[in-house]
Coordinates of C-alpha atoms in Angstrom, one line a residue:
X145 CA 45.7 -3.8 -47.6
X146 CA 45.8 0.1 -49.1
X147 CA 43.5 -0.6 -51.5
X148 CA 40.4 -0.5 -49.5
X149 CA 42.1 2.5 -47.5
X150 CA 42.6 4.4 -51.1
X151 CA 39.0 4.9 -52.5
X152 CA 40.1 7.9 -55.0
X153 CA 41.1 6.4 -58.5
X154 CA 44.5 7.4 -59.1
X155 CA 46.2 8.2 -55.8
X156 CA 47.6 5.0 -55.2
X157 CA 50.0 6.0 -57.6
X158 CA 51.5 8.7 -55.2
X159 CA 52.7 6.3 -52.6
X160 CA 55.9 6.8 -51.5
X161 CA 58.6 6.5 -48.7
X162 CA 58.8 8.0 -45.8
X163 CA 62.3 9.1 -47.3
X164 CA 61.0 10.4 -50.4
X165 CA 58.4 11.8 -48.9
X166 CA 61.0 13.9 -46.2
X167 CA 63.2 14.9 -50.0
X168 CA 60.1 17.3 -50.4
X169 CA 60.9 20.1 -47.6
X170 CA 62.9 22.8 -47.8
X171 CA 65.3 25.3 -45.2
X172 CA 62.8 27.3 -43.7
X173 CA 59.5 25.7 -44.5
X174 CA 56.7 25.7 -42.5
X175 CA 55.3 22.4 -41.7
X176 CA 52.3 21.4 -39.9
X177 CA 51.4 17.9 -38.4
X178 CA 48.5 16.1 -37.2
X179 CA 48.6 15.1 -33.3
X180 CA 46.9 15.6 -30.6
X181 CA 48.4 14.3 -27.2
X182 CA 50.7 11.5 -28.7
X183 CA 47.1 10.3 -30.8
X184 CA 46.9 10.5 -34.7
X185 CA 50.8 12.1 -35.1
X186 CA 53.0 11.5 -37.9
X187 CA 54.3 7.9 -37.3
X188 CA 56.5 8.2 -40.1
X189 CA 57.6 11.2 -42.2
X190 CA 58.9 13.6 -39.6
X191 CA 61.1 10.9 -38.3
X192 CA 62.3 10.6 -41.9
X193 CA 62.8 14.6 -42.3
X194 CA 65.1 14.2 -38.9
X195 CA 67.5 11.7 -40.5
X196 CA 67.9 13.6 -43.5
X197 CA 68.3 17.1 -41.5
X198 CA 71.4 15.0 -40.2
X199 CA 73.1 14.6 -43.3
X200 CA 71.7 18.1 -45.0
X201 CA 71.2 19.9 -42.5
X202 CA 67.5 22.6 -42.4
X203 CA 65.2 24.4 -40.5
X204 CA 61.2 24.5 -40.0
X205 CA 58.2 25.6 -37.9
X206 CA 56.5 22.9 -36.8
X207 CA 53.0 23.2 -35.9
X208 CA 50.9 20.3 -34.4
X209 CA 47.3 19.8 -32.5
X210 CA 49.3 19.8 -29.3
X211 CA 52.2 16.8 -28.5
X212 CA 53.5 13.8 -30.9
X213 CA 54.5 10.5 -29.7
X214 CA 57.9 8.0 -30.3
X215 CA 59.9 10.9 -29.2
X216 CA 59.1 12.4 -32.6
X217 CA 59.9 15.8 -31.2
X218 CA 63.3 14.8 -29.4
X219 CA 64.6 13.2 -32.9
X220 CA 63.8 16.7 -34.5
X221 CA 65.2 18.8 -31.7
X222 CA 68.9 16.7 -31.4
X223 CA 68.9 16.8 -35.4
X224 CA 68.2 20.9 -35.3
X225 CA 65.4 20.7 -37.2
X226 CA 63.1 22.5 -35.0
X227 CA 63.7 26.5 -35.2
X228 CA 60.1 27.6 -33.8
X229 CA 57.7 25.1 -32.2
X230 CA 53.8 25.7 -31.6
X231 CA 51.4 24.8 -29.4
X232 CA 52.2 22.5 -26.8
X233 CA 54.6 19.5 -26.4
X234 CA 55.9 17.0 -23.6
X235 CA 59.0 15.9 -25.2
X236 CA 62.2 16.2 -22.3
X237 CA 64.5 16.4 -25.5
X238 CA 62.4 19.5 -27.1
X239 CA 62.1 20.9 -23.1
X240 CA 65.7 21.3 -22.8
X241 CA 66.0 22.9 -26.3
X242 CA 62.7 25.4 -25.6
X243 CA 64.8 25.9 -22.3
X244 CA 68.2 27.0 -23.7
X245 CA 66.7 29.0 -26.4
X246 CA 67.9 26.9 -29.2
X247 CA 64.4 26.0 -30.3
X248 CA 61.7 29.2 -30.3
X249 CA 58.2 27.9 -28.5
X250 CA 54.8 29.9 -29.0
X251 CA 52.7 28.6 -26.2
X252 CA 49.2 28.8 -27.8
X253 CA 46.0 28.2 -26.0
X254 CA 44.6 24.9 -28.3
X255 CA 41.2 26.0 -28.8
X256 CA 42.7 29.6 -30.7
X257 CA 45.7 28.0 -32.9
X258 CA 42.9 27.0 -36.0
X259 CA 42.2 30.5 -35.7
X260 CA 45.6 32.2 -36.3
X261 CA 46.1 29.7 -39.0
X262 CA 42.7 30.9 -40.8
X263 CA 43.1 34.4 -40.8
X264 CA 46.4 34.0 -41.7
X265 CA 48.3 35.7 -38.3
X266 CA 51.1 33.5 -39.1
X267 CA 53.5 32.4 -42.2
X268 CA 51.1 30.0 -44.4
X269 CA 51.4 26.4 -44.5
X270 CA 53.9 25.0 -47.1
X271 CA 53.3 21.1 -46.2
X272 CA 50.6 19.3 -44.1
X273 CA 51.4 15.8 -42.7
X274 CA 48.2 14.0 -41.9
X275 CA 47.6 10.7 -40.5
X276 CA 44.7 9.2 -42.1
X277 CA 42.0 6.3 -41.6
X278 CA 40.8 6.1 -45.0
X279 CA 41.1 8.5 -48.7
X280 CA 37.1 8.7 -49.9
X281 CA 36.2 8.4 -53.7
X282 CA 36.3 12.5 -53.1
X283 CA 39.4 12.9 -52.1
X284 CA 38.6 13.2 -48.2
X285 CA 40.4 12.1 -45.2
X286 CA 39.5 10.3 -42.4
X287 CA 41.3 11.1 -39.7
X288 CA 42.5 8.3 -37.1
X289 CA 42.6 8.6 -33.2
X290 CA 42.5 12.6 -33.4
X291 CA 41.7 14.8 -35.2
X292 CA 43.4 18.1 -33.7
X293 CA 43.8 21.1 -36.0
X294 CA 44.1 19.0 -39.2
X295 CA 40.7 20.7 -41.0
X296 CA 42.5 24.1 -40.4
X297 CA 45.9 22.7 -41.9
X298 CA 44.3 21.0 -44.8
X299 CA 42.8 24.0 -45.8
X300 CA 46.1 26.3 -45.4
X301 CA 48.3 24.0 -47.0
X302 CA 50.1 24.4 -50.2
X303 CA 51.0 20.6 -49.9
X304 CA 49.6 17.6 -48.1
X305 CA 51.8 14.3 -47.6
X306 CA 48.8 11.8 -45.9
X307 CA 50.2 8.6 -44.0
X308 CA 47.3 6.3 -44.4
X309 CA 48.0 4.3 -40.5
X310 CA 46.9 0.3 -41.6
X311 CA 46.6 -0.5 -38.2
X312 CA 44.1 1.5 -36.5
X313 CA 40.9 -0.2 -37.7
X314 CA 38.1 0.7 -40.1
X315 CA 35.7 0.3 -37.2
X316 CA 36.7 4.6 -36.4
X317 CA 34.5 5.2 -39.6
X318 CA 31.6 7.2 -38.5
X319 CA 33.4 8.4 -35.3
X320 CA 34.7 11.7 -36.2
X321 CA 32.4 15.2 -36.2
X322 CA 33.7 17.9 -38.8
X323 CA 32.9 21.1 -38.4
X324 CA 34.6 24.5 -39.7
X325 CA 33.0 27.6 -38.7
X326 CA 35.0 29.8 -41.3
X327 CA 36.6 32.6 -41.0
X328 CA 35.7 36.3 -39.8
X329 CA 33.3 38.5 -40.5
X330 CA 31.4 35.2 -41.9
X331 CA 32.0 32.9 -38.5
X332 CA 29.4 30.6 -38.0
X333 CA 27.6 29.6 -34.6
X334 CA 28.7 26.0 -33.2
X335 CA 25.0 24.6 -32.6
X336 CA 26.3 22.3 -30.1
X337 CA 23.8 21.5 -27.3
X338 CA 24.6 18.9 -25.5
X339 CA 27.3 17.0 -25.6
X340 CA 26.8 14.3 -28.1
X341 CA 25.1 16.8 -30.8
X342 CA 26.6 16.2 -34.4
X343 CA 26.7 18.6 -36.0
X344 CA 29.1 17.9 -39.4
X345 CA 30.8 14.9 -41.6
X346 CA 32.7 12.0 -41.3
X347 CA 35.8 13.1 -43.2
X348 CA 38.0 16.3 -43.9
X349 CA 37.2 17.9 -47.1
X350 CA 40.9 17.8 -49.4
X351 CA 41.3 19.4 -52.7
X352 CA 43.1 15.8 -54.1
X353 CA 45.4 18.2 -56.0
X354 CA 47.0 19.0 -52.9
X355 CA 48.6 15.3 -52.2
X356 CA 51.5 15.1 -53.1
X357 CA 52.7 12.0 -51.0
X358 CA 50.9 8.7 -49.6
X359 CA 52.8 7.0 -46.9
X360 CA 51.5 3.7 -45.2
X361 CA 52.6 3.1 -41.7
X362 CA 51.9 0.5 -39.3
X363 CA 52.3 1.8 -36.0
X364 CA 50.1 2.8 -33.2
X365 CA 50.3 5.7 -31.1
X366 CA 52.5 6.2 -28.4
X367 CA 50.8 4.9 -25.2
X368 CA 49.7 7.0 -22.5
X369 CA 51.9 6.8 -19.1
X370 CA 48.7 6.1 -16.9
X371 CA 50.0 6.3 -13.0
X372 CA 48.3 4.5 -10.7
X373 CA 46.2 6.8 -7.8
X374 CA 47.9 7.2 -5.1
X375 CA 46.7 8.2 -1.2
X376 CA 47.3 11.8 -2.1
X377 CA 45.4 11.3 -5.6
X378 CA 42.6 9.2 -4.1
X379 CA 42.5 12.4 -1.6
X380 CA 42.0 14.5 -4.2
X381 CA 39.5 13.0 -6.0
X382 CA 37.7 12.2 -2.7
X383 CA 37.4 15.8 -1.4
X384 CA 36.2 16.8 -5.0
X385 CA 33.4 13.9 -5.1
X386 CA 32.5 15.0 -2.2
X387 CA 32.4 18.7 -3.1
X388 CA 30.3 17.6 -6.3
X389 CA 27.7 15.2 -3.9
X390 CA 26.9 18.8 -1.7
X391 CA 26.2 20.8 -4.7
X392 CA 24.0 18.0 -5.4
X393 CA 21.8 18.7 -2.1
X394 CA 22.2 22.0 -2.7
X395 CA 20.3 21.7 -6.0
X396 CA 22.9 23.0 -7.7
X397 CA 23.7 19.7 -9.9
X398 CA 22.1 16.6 -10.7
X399 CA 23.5 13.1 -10.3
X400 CA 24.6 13.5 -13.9
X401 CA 26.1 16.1 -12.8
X402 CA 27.4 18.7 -15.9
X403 CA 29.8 17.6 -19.2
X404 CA 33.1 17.0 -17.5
X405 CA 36.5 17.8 -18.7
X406 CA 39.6 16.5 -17.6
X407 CA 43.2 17.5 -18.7
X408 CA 46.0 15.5 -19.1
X409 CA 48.1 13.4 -16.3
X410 CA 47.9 11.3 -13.5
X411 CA 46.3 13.3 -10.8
X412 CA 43.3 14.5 -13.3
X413 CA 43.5 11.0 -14.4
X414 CA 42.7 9.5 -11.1
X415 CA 40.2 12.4 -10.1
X416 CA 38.1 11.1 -13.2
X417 CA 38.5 7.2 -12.0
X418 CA 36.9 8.9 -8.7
X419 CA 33.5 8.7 -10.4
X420 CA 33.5 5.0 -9.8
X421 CA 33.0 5.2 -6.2
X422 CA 30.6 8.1 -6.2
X423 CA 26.6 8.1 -7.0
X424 CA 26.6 9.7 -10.3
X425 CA 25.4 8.1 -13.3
X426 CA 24.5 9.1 -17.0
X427 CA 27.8 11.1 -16.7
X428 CA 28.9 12.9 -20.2
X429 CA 32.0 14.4 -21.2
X430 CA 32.9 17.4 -23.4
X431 CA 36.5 17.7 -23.1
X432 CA 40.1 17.6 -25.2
X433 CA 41.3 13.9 -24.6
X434 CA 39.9 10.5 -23.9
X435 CA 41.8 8.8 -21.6
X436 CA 41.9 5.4 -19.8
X437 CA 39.5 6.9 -16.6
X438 CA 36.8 8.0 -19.5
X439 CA 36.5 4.1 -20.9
X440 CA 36.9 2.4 -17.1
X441 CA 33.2 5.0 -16.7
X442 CA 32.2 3.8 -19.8
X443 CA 32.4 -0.3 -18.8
X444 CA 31.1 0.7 -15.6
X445 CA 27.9 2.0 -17.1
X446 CA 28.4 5.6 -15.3
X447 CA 29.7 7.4 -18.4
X448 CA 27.2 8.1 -21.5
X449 CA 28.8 9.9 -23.8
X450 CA 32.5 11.5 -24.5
X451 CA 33.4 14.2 -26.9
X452 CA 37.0 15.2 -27.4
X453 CA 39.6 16.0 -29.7
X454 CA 41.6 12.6 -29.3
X455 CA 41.9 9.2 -27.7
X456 CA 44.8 9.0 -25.6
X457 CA 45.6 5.5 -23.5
X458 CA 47.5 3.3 -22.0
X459 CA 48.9 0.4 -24.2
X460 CA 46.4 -1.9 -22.0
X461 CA 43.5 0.2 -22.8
X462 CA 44.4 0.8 -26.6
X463 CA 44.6 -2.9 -26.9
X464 CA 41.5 -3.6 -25.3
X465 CA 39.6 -0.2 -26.7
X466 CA 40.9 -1.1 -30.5
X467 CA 40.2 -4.7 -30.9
X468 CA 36.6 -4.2 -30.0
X469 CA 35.9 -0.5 -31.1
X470 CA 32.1 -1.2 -32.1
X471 CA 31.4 -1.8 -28.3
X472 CA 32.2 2.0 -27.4
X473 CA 31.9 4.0 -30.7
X474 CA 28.2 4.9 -30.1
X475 CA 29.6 6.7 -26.6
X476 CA 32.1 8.3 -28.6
X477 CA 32.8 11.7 -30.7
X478 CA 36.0 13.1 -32.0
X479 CA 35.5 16.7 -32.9
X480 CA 38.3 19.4 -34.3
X481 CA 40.4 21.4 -31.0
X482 CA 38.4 24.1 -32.0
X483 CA 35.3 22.8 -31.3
X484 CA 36.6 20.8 -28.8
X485 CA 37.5 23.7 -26.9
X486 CA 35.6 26.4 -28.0
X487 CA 34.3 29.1 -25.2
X488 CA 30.8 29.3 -26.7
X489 CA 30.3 25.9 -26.5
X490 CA 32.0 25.2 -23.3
X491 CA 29.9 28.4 -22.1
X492 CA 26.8 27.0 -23.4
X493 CA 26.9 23.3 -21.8
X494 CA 27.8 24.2 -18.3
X495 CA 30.9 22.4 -18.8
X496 CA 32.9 21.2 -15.3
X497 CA 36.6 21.3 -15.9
X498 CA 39.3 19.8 -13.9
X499 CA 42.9 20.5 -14.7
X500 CA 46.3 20.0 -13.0
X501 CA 47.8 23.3 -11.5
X502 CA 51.9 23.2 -11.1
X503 CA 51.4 25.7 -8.3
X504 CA 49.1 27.9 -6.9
X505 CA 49.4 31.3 -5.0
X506 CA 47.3 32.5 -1.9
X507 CA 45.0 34.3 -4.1
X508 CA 43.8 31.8 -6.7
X509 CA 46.3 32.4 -9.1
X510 CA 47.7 29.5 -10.9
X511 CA 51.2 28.4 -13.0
X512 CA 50.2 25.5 -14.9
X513 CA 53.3 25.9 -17.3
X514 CA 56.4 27.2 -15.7
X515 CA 58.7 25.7 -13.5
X516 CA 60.4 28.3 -11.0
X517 CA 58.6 30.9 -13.2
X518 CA 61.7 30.7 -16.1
X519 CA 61.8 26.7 -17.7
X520 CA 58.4 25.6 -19.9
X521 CA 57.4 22.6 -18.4
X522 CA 54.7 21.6 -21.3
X523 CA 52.3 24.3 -21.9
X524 CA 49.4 26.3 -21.4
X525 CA 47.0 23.5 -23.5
X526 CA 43.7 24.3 -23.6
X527 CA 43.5 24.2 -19.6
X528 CA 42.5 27.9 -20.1
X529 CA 40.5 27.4 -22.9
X530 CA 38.2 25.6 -20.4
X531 CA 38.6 27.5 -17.0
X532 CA 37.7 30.6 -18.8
X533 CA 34.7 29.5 -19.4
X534 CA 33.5 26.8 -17.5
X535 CA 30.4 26.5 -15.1
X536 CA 33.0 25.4 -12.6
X537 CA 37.2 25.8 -13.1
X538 CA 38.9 23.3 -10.9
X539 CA 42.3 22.8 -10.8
X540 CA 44.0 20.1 -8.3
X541 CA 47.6 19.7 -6.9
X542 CA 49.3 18.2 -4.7
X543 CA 50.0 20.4 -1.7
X544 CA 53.8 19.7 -1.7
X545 CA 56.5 17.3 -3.5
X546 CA 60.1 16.2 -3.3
X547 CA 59.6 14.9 -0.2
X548 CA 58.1 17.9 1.0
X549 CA 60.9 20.4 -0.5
X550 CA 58.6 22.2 -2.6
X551 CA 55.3 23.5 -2.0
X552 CA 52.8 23.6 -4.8
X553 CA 50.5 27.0 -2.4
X554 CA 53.3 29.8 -2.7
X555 CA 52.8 33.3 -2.0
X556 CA 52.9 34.6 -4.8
X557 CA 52.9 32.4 -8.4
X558 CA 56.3 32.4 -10.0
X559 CA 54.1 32.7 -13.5
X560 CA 50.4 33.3 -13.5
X561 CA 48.4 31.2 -16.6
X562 CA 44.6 30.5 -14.9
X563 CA 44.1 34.1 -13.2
X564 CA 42.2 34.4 -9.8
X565 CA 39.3 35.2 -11.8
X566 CA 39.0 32.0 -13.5
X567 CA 39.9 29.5 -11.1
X568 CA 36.7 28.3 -8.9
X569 CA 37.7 25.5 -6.9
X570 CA 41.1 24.6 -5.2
X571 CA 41.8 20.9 -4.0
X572 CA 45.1 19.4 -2.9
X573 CA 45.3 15.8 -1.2
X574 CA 44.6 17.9 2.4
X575 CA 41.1 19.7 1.3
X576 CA 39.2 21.9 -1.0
X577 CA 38.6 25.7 -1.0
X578 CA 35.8 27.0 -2.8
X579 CA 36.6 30.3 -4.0
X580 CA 33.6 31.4 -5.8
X581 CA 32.3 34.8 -4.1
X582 CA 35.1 35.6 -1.9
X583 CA 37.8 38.4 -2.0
X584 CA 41.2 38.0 -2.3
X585 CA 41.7 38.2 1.7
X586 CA 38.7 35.7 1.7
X587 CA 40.4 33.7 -0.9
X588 CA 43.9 33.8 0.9
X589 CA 42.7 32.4 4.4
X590 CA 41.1 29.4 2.5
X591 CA 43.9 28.3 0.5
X592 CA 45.9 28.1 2.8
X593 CA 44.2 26.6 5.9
X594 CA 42.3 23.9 3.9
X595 CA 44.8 23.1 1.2
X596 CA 48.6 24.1 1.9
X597 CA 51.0 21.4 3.4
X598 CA 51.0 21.7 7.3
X599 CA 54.8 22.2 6.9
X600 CA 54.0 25.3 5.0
X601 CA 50.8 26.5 6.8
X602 CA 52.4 28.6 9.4
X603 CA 54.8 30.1 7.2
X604 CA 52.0 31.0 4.6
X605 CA 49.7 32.4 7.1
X606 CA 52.5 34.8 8.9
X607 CA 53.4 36.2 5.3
X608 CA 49.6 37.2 4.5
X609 CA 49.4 39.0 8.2
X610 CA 52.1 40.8 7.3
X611 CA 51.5 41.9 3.6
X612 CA 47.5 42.9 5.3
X613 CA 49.5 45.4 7.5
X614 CA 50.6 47.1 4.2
X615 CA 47.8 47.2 3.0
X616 CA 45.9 46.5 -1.0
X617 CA 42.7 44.8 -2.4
X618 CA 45.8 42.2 -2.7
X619 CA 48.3 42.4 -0.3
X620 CA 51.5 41.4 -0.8
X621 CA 55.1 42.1 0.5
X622 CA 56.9 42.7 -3.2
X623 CA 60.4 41.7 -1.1
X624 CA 59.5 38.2 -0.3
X625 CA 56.4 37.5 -3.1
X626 CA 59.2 34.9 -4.5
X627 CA 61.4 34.5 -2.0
X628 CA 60.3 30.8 -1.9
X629 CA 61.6 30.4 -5.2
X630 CA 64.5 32.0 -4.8
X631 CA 65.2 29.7 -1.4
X632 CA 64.3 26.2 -3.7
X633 CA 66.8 27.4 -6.2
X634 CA 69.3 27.8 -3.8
X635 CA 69.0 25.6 -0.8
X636 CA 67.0 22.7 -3.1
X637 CA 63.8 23.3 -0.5
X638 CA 61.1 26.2 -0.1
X639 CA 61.5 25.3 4.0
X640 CA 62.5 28.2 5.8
X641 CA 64.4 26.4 8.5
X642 CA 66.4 23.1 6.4
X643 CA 65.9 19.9 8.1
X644 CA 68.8 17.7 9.4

């Protein structure tokens, strides 16, 4: 079956292992890996590399899109391969190392790592590992269900091992978008205008020199962990819907609203499968992942058109998505994570983002990576990357968990990621706060009367009278900012008085 994946005379004769592909690093290397969300990741070598660290023991950077899938991460971690880790994971394994300091994590905004690759901020690129669709007569890849930062680390690397994936199907050909934009003082524009412009190639341009390894695999990605909504989730998603149907009669959006983004997990999830029960139609996306809510819009005729970076899914959905991928490639465009998530073009669209907040403070400001302000949950992402710059920043919780031990509106956030400045719209299951125009004091009474858990509320509103009495554009009372935190950590809940 490689042969009509291996269009360039003579590279078939660089097939290897997976083993004698992972004989090719060294202590110290750095190593990047395609990847984006569990979509397009090394199925094969860097498990390989783990086994051998195991018997001859070395060290790497390891620098992906964002996460890999079949616990490709943990295997690394538990065989201390990993020394420094960028830009964004979701393994528990690699967690718990990032967390006791064995493995060193650089939390990277997605839409800037291409960028500190090119200009060369960090160590170069010895080898890239990149899962491939197809080798042209050229020499270039097609990428498979992402296709991340692999342009940036084909062009930095020294080395390039490809894994040509035999079961994604050929039916991806034509689905990808290319586009570099160089490097500085030479950057070109992105002339993106809506979100289904092309505006590059099918493939990743390769200097065929570079490959030094072809490994076939035969496995798909990891499937996505799709929840299904929940009453607090289908809250959510309904105060949001009808948020969006007001600025409708307001004549601030159309039906179509504006290209939607959605980050990863099951409450953004669910706030996308919202769109079913709303009146919006000709819906389009511009956003990082594809997941299962993006193809449930497209069967339902509400959704037009999706760019992103990858396709992320449940195994259902893969099965279904894959076996008939002509049906929904003309809705779909997989673009680099730095077009993806790049602020002009986000800027230029109008795009609406909706991302998942781990908590939020009085004033707007949101953690989206830190649990208890110390322990890396999974990363910044390119949450950021959007909020910045969106036509509207939305970021959803729910107003409390662990059976009502911890509330996600705080006082003041343990670790601030999405500042008050970016951060538009507030919604947790009990309502929304619509920030845009107010002061913080403005701010402050909204959160938490429309969105905080009522077994909160009091609490919440008591600490902001106080902290006015002392005054500041944002008040606070510096001795009991955290104490909520602190009380958690202690007594296991943020209630003041612990129930019976």
């Amino acid at each position: 079956m490689y042969k009509e994946r291996i269009k360039r005379t003579g590279l078939e004769s660089r097939i290897r292992t997976a083993e004698e592909a992972a004989s090719l690093f060294r202590d110290k290397m750095v190593v990047a890996s395609s990847g984006f969300t569990k979509a397009g990741d090394s199925k094969a070598v860097l498990k390989a590399l783990a086994t051998r660290a195991a018997a001859h023991p070395l060290q790497i950077t390891l620098i992906t899109g964002a996460s890999l899938g079949h616990g490709t991460d943990g295997l690394l971690t538990t065989a201390h391969v990993l020394h420094k880790r960028m830009p964004f994971q979701v393994d528990p394994v690699l967690r718990h190392g990032i967390n006791t300091g064995e493995v060193l994590f650089m939390d990277q905004h997605l839409g800037e790592s291409a960028e500190i690759i090119n200009e060369k901020i960090i160590p170069a690129v010895d080898i890239a590992i990149i899962e491939a669709l197809q080798i042209n007569e050229d020499g270039s890849i097609v990428p498979t269900t992402s296709v991340g930062n692999s342009p940036a680390f084909i062009a930095a690397a020294s080395k390039i091992i490809v894994e040509i994936n035999l079961s994604v199907p050929l039916s991806l050909l034509g689905v990808h978008d290319i586009f570099s934009t160089g490097s500085w003082p030479d950057k070109k524009i992105i002339p993106i205008t809506n979100a289904g412009t092309r505006i590059g190639t099918n493939a990743i341009a390769v200097d065929p020199e570079k490959i030094v390894a072809i490994v076939l695999t035969e496995t798909t990605d990891s499937p996505a962990q799709i929840n299904e909504r929940d009453d607090k989730t289908r809250a959510i998603a309904g105060h949001l819907l009808q948020f969006f149907e007001q600025e409708i009669k307001k004549g601030r959006l159309l039906p179509s609203l504006r290209p939607l983004q959605s980050g990863i997990g099951k409450v953004a999830n669910a706030v996308m499968e919202g769109f079913m029960d709303g009146n919006f139609h000709d819906l389009t996306m511009y956003s990082e992942v594809i997941q299962d809510s993006a193809f449930h819009l497209i069967d339902a005729g509400k959704l037009n058109l999706a760019s992103a970076s990858s396709i992320t899914v449940s195994q259902d959905c893969y099965n279904r998505v894959f076996s008939d991928f002509d049906r929904y490639k003309p809705h779909i465009v997989l673009r680099p994570q730095d077009i993806s998530n790049a602020a002009e073009v986000i800027r230029r669209l109008g795009v609406i983002s909706i991302n998942t907040a781990i908590e939020c403070d009085i004033y707007g400001n949101v953690n989206s990576t830190h649990i208890g302000g110390t322990h890396m949950m999974n990363g910044i992402g390119g949450s950021n990357d959007f909020a910045r710059n969106a036509y509207l920043s939305v970021f959803v919780s729910p107003s409390s968990s662990k059976g009502g031990a911890i509330s996600h509106i705080v006082p003041m956030a343990s670790h601030i990621d999405n500042t008050e400045h970016d951060v538009d719209i507030f919604v947790t299951e009990n309502g929304i706060a619509d920030l845009r125009g107010l002061a913080p004091r403005e701010r402050a009474k909204l959160i938490i009367n429309n969105c905080a858990h009522a077994s909160y509320r009091d609490e919440l509103n008591d600490y902001f009278t106080e902290a006015c009495k002392a005054g500041g554009q944002t008040p606070h009372l510096l001795q009991e900012a955290l104490s909520w935190h602190a009380r958690f950590k202690e007594n296991g809940t943020m209630l003041r008085t612990i129930p019976v």
